[in-house]
GROMACS .gro file of C-alpha atoms in nm:
model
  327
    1UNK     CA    1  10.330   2.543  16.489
    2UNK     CA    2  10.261   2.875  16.349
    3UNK     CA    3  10.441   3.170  16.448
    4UNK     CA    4  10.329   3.531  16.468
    5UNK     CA    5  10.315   3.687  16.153
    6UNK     CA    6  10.697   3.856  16.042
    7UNK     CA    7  10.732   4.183  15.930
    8UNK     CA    8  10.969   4.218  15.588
    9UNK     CA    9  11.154   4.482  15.502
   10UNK     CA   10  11.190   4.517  15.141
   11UNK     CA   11  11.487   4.712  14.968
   12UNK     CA   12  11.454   4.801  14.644
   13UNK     CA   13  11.637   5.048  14.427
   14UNK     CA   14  11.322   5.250  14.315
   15UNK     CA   15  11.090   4.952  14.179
   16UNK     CA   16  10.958   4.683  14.412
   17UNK     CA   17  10.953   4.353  14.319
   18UNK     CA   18  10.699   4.230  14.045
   19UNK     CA   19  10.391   4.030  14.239
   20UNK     CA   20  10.534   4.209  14.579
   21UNK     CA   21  10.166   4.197  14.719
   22UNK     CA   22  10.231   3.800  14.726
   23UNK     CA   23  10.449   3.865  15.040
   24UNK     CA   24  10.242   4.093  15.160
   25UNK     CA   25   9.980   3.834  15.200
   26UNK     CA   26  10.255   3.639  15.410
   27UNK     CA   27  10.397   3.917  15.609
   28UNK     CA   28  10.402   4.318  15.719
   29UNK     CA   29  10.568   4.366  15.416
   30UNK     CA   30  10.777   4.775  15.451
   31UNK     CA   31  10.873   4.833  15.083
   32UNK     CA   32  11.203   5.136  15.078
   33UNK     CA   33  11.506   5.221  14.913
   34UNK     CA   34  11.796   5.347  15.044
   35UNK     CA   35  11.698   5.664  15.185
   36UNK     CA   36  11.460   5.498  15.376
   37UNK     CA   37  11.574   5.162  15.523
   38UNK     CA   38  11.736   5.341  15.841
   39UNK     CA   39  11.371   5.392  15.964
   40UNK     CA   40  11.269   5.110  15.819
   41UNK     CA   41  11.448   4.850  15.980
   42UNK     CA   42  11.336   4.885  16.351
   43UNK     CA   43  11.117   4.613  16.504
   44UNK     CA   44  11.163   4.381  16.106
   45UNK     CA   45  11.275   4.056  16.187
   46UNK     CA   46  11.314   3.958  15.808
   47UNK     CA   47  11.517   4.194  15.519
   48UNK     CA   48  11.450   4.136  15.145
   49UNK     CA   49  11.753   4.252  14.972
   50UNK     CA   50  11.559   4.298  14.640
   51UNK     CA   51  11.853   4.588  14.505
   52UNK     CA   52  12.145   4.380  14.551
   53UNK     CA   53  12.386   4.582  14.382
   54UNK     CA   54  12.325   4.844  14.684
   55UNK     CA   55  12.554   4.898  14.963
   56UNK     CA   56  12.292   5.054  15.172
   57UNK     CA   57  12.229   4.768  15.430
   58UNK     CA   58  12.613   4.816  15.605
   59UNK     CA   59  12.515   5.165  15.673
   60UNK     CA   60  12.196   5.117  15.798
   61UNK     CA   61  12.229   4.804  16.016
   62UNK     CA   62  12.284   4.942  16.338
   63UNK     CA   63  11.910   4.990  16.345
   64UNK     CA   64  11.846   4.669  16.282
   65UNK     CA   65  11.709   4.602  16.633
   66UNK     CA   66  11.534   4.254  16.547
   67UNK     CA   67  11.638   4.163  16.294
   68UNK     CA   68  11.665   3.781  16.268
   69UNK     CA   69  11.713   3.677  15.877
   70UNK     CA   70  11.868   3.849  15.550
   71UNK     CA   71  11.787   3.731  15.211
   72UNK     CA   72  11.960   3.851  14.874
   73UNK     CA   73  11.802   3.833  14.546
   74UNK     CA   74  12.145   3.745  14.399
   75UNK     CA   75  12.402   3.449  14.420
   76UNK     CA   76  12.677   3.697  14.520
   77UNK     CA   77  12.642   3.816  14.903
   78UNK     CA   78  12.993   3.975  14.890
   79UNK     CA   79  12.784   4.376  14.989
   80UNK     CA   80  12.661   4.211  15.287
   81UNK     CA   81  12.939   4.007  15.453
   82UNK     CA   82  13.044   4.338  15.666
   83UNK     CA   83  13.173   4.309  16.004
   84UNK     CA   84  12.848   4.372  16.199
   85UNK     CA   85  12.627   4.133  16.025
   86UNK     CA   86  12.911   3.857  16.005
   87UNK     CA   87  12.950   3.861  16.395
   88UNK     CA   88  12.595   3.815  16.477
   89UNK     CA   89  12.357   3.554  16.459
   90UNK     CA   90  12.175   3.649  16.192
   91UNK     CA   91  12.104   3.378  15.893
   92UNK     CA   92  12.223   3.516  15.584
   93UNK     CA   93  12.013   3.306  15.251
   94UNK     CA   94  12.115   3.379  14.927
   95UNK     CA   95  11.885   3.302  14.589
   96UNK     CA   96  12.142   2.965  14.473
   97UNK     CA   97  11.960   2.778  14.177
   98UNK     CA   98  11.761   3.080  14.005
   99UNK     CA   99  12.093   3.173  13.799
  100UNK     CA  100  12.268   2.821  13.757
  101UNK     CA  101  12.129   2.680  13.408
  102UNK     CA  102  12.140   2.989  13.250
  103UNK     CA  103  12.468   3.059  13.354
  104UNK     CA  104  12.622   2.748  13.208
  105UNK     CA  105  12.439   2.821  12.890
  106UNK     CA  106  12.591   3.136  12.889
  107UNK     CA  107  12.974   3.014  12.942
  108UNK     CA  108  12.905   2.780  12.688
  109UNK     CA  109  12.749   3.056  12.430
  110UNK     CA  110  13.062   3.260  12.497
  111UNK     CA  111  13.310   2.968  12.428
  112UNK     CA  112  13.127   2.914  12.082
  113UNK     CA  113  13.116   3.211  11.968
  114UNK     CA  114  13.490   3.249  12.033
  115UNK     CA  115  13.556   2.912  11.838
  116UNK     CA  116  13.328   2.977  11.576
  117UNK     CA  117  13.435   3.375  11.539
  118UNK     CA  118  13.065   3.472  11.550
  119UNK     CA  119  13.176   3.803  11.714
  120UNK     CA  120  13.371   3.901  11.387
  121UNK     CA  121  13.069   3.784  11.183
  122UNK     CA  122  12.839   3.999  11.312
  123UNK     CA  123  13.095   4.336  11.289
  124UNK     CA  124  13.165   4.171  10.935
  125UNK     CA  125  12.793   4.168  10.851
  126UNK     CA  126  12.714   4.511  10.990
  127UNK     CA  127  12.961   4.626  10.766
  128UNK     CA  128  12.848   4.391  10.483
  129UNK     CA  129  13.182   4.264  10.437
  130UNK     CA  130  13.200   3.903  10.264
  131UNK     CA  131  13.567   3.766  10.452
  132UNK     CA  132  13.608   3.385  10.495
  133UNK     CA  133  13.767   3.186  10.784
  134UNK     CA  134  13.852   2.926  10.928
  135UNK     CA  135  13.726   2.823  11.298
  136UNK     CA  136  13.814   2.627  11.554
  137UNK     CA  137  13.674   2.349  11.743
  138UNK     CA  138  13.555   2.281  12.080
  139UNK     CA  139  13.562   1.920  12.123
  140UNK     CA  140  13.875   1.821  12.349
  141UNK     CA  141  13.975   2.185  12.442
  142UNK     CA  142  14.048   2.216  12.817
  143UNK     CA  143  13.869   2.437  13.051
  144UNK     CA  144  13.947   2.520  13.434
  145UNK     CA  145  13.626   2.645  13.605
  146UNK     CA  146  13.753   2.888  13.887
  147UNK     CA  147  13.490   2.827  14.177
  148UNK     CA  148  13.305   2.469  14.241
  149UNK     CA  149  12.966   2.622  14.410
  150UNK     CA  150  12.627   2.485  14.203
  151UNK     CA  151  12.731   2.772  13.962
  152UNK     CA  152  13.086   2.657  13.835
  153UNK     CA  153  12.862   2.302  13.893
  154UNK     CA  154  12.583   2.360  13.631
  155UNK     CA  155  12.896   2.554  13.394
  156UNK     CA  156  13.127   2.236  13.422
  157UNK     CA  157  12.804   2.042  13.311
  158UNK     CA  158  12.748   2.245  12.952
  159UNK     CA  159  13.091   2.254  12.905
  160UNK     CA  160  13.115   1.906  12.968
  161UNK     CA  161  12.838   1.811  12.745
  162UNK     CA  162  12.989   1.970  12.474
  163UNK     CA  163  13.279   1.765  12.486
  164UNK     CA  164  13.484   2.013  12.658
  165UNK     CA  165  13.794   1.869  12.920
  166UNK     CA  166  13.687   2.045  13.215
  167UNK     CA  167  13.846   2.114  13.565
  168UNK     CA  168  13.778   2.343  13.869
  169UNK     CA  169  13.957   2.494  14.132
  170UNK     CA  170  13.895   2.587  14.502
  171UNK     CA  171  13.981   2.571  14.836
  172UNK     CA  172  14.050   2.230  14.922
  173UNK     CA  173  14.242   2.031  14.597
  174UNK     CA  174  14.074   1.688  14.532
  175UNK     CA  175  14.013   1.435  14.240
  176UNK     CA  176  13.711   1.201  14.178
  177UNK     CA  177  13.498   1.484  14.204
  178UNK     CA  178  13.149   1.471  14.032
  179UNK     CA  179  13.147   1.742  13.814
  180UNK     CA  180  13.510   1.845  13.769
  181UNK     CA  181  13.718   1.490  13.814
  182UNK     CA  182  14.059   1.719  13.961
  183UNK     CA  183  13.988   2.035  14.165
  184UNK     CA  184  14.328   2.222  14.200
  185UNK     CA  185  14.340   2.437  14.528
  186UNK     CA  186  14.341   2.758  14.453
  187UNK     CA  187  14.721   2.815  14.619
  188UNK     CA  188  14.821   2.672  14.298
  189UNK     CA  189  14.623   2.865  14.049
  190UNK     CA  190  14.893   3.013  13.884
  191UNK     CA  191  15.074   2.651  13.879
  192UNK     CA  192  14.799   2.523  13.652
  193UNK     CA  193  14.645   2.811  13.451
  194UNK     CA  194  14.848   2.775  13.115
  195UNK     CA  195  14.739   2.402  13.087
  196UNK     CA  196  14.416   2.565  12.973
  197UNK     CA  197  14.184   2.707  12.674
  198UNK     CA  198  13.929   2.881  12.851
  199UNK     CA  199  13.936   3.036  13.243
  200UNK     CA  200  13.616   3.078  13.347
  201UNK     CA  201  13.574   3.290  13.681
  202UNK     CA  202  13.250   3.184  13.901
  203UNK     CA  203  13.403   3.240  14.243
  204UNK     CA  204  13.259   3.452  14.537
  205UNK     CA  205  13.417   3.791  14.573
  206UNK     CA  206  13.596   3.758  14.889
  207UNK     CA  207  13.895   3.888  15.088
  208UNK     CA  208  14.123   3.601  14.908
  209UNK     CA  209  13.971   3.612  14.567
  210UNK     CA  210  13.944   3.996  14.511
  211UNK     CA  211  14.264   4.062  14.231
  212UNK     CA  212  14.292   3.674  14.144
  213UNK     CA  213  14.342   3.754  13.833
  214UNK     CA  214  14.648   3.997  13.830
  215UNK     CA  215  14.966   4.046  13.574
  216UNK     CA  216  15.135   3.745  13.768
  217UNK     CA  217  14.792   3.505  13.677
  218UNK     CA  218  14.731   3.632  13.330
  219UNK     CA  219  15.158   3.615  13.255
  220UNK     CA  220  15.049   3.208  13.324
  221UNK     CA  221  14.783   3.193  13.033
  222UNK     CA  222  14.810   3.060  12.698
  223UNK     CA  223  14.873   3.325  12.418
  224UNK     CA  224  14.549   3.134  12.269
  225UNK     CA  225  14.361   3.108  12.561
  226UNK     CA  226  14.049   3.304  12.683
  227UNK     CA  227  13.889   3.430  12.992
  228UNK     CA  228  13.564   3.415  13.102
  229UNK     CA  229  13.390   3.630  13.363
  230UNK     CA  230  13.047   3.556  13.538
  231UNK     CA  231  13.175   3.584  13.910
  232UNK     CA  232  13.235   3.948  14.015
  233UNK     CA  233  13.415   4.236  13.861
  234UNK     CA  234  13.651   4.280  14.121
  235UNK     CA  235  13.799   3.946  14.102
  236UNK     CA  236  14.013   4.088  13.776
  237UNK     CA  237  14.280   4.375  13.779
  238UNK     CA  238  14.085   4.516  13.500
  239UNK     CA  239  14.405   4.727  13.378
  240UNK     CA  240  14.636   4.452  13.399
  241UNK     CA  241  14.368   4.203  13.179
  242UNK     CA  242  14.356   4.551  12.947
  243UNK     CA  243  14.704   4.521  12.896
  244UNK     CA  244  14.757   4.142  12.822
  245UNK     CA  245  14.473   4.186  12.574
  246UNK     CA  246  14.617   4.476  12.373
  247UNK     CA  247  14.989   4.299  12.402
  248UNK     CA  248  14.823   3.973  12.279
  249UNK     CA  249  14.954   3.758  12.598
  250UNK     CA  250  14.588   3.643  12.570
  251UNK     CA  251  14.343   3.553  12.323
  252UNK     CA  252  14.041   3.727  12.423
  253UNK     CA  253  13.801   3.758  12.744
  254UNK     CA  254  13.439   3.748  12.773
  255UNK     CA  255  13.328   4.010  13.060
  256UNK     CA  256  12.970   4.015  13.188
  257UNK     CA  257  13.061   4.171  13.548
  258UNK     CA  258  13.325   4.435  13.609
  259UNK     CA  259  13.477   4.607  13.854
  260UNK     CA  260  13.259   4.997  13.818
  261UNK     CA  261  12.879   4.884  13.648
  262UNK     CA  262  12.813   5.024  13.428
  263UNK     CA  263  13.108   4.983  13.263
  264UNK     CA  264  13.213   5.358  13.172
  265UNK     CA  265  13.181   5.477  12.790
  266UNK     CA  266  13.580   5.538  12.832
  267UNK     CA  267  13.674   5.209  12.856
  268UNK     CA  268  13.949   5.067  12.616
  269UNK     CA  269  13.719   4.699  12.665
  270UNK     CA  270  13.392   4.829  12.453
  271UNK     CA  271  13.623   4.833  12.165
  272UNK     CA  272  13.856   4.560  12.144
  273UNK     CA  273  13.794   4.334  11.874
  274UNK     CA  274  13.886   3.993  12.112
  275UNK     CA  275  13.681   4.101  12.420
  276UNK     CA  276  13.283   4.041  12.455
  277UNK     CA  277  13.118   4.262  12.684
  278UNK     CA  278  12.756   4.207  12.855
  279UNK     CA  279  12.574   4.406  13.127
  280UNK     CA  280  12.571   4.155  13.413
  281UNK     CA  281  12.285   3.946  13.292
  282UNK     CA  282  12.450   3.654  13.226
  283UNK     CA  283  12.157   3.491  13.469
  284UNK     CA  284  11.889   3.654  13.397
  285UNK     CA  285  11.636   3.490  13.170
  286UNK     CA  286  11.273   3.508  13.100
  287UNK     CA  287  11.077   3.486  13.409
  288UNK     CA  288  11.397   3.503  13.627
  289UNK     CA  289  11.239   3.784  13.865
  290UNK     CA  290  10.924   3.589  13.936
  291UNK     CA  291  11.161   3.285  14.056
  292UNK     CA  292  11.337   3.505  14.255
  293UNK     CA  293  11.032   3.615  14.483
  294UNK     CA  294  10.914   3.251  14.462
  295UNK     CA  295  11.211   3.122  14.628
  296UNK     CA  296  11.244   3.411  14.885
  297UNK     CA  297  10.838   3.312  14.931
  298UNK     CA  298  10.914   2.995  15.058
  299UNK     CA  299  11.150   3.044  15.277
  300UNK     CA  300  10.934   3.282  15.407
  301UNK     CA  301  10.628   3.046  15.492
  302UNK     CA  302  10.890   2.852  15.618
  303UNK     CA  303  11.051   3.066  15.860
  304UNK     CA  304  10.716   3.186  16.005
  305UNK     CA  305  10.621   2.804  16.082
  306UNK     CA  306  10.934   2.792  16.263
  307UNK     CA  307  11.077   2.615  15.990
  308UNK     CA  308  11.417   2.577  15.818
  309UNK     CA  309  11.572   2.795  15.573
  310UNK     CA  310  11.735   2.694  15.195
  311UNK     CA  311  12.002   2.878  15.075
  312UNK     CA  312  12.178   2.979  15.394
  313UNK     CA  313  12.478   3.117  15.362
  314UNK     CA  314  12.843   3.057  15.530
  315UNK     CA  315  12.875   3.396  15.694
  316UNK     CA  316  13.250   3.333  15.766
  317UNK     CA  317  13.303   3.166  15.406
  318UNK     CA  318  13.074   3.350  15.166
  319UNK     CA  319  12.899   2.999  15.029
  320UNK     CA  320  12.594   2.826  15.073
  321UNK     CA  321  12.604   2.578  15.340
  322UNK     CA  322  12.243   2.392  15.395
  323UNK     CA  323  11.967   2.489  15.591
  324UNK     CA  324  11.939   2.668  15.915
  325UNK     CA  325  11.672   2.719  16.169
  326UNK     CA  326  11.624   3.067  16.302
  327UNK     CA  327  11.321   3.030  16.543
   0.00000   0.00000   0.00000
């Protein structure tokens, strides 16, 4: 039965999301940034997270007087698992299968370029330098996918069908697993990492995985092995991967999220010859935006039938756990 129509609070960091007078058609749509959300959020039951790289909501919550449902444009919730929000009863949806695909194509562009060398090609060419190699192949190299959510899912499929060994890790260890075959718990990370070619990092940033990767983890690593980042900045020491990469204790990293965005103009990383370095977009494809509101759409119509949600969150655990009614 339908339900009185929701008023949405939309944050945005200075441009509103593309088609925004879609939800308005839905909803009483408020769209604010930062400054404004405080005054904002009395009497909204719904809030749009649209800038998800913003730490704004914390801060403003505690006028949140009816509020009943958060939604991020984003996989990662880590900015809005803060103490007030995790202790109530408000459902928390995140935007799971907008970034998947393309972030499995990514890993898997980033793990052929670093076999094939095409990173030295291209510095080679701008310098029209005529230097042959050799490469390497991919077939048969072994890859440990550090998080099993529906990301580290759709990059353990590409890396599979490439003919890559892969493996994940994560809580709870296990074997016979769809997508990985053996999931080592992540209490015996460092145990496992050197059996490895290629790291990959898709985990949540929480309270256990923020540092994972330290000088202890990255002492574990094959001298020819490479990291790959598409999680969240913080889940590296960024001056302790800095120094195994200059010392040579690894083989290279490829970095699209770090730990201050932008990544400073000081940074020893823009520079090194083994490191590729991407401003967080290894999701974001043509047309990516326009999913985004579609998905937060639906939930929408959804939630003002008195419906269920997609995409809710674990509050307590930071991953996606099914649907959730809220009315």
């Amino acid at each position: 039965m339908p339900q009185s129509t929701p008023t949405v609070v939309v944050l945005h960091g200075g441009t509103p999301p593309p088609a925004l007078h879609r939800v308005e058609q839905a909803a009483q749509v408020r769209a604010v940034t930062e400054e404004q959300l405080p005054d904002a959020l009395p009497g909204a039951d719904v809030l749009f997270v649209w800038d998800f790289r913003s730490d704004a909501v914390a801060d403003a919550f505690p006028t949140a007087d009816a509020l009943r449902w958060v939604h991020a444009a984003s996989a990662g919730v880590d900015r809005l698992l803060f103490p007030a929000l995790l202790e109530s009863d408000i459902a928390l949806t995140n935007s799971r299968g907008v970034f998947d695909a393309p972030m499995g194509e990514y890993v898997l562009a980033t793990v052929l370029t670093f076999a094939k060398d095409l990173h030295t090609s291209i510095r080679l060419q701008d310098r029209k330098q005529w230097r042959h190699r050799e490469t390497e192949r991919i077939s048969g190299k072994r890859a440990l996918v550090v998080g099993t959510g529906p990301i580290g899912r759709a990059i353990a499929a590409q890396l599979a069908a490439a003919e890559l060994h892969v493996e994940g890790a994560g809580r709870v260890a296990r074997t016979g697993d769809a997508d990985f075959g053996t999931v080592h718990a992540s209490d015996d990370l460092h145990r496992v990492l050197g059996d490895f070619d290629y790291v990959v990092l898709a985990a949540p940033l929480t309270e256990q995985t923020h540092g994972l990767i330290d000088a202890k983890a990255l002492a574990q690593f094959r001298p020819t092995a490479r990291l790959i980042n598409v999680g969240r900045g913080e889940l590296i020491v960024q001056p302790d991967l800095v120094e195994a990469l200059e010392a040579g204790r690894i083989a290279g990293a490829a970095l699209d999220v770090f730990d201050t965005e932008p990544l400073p103009e000081t940074s020893p990383l823009w520079e090194m010859p083994n490191v590729l370095v991407s401003p967080h977009m290894s999701g974001d494809t043509t047309g990516w935006t326009e999913q985004l509101v579609e998905l937060f759409l639906q939930n929408l119509r959804s939630y003002a039938e008195g419906g269920p949600l997609r995409n809710v969150v674990d509050k307590q655990r930071g991953y996606v756990s099914g649907t959730e009614r809220t009315r």
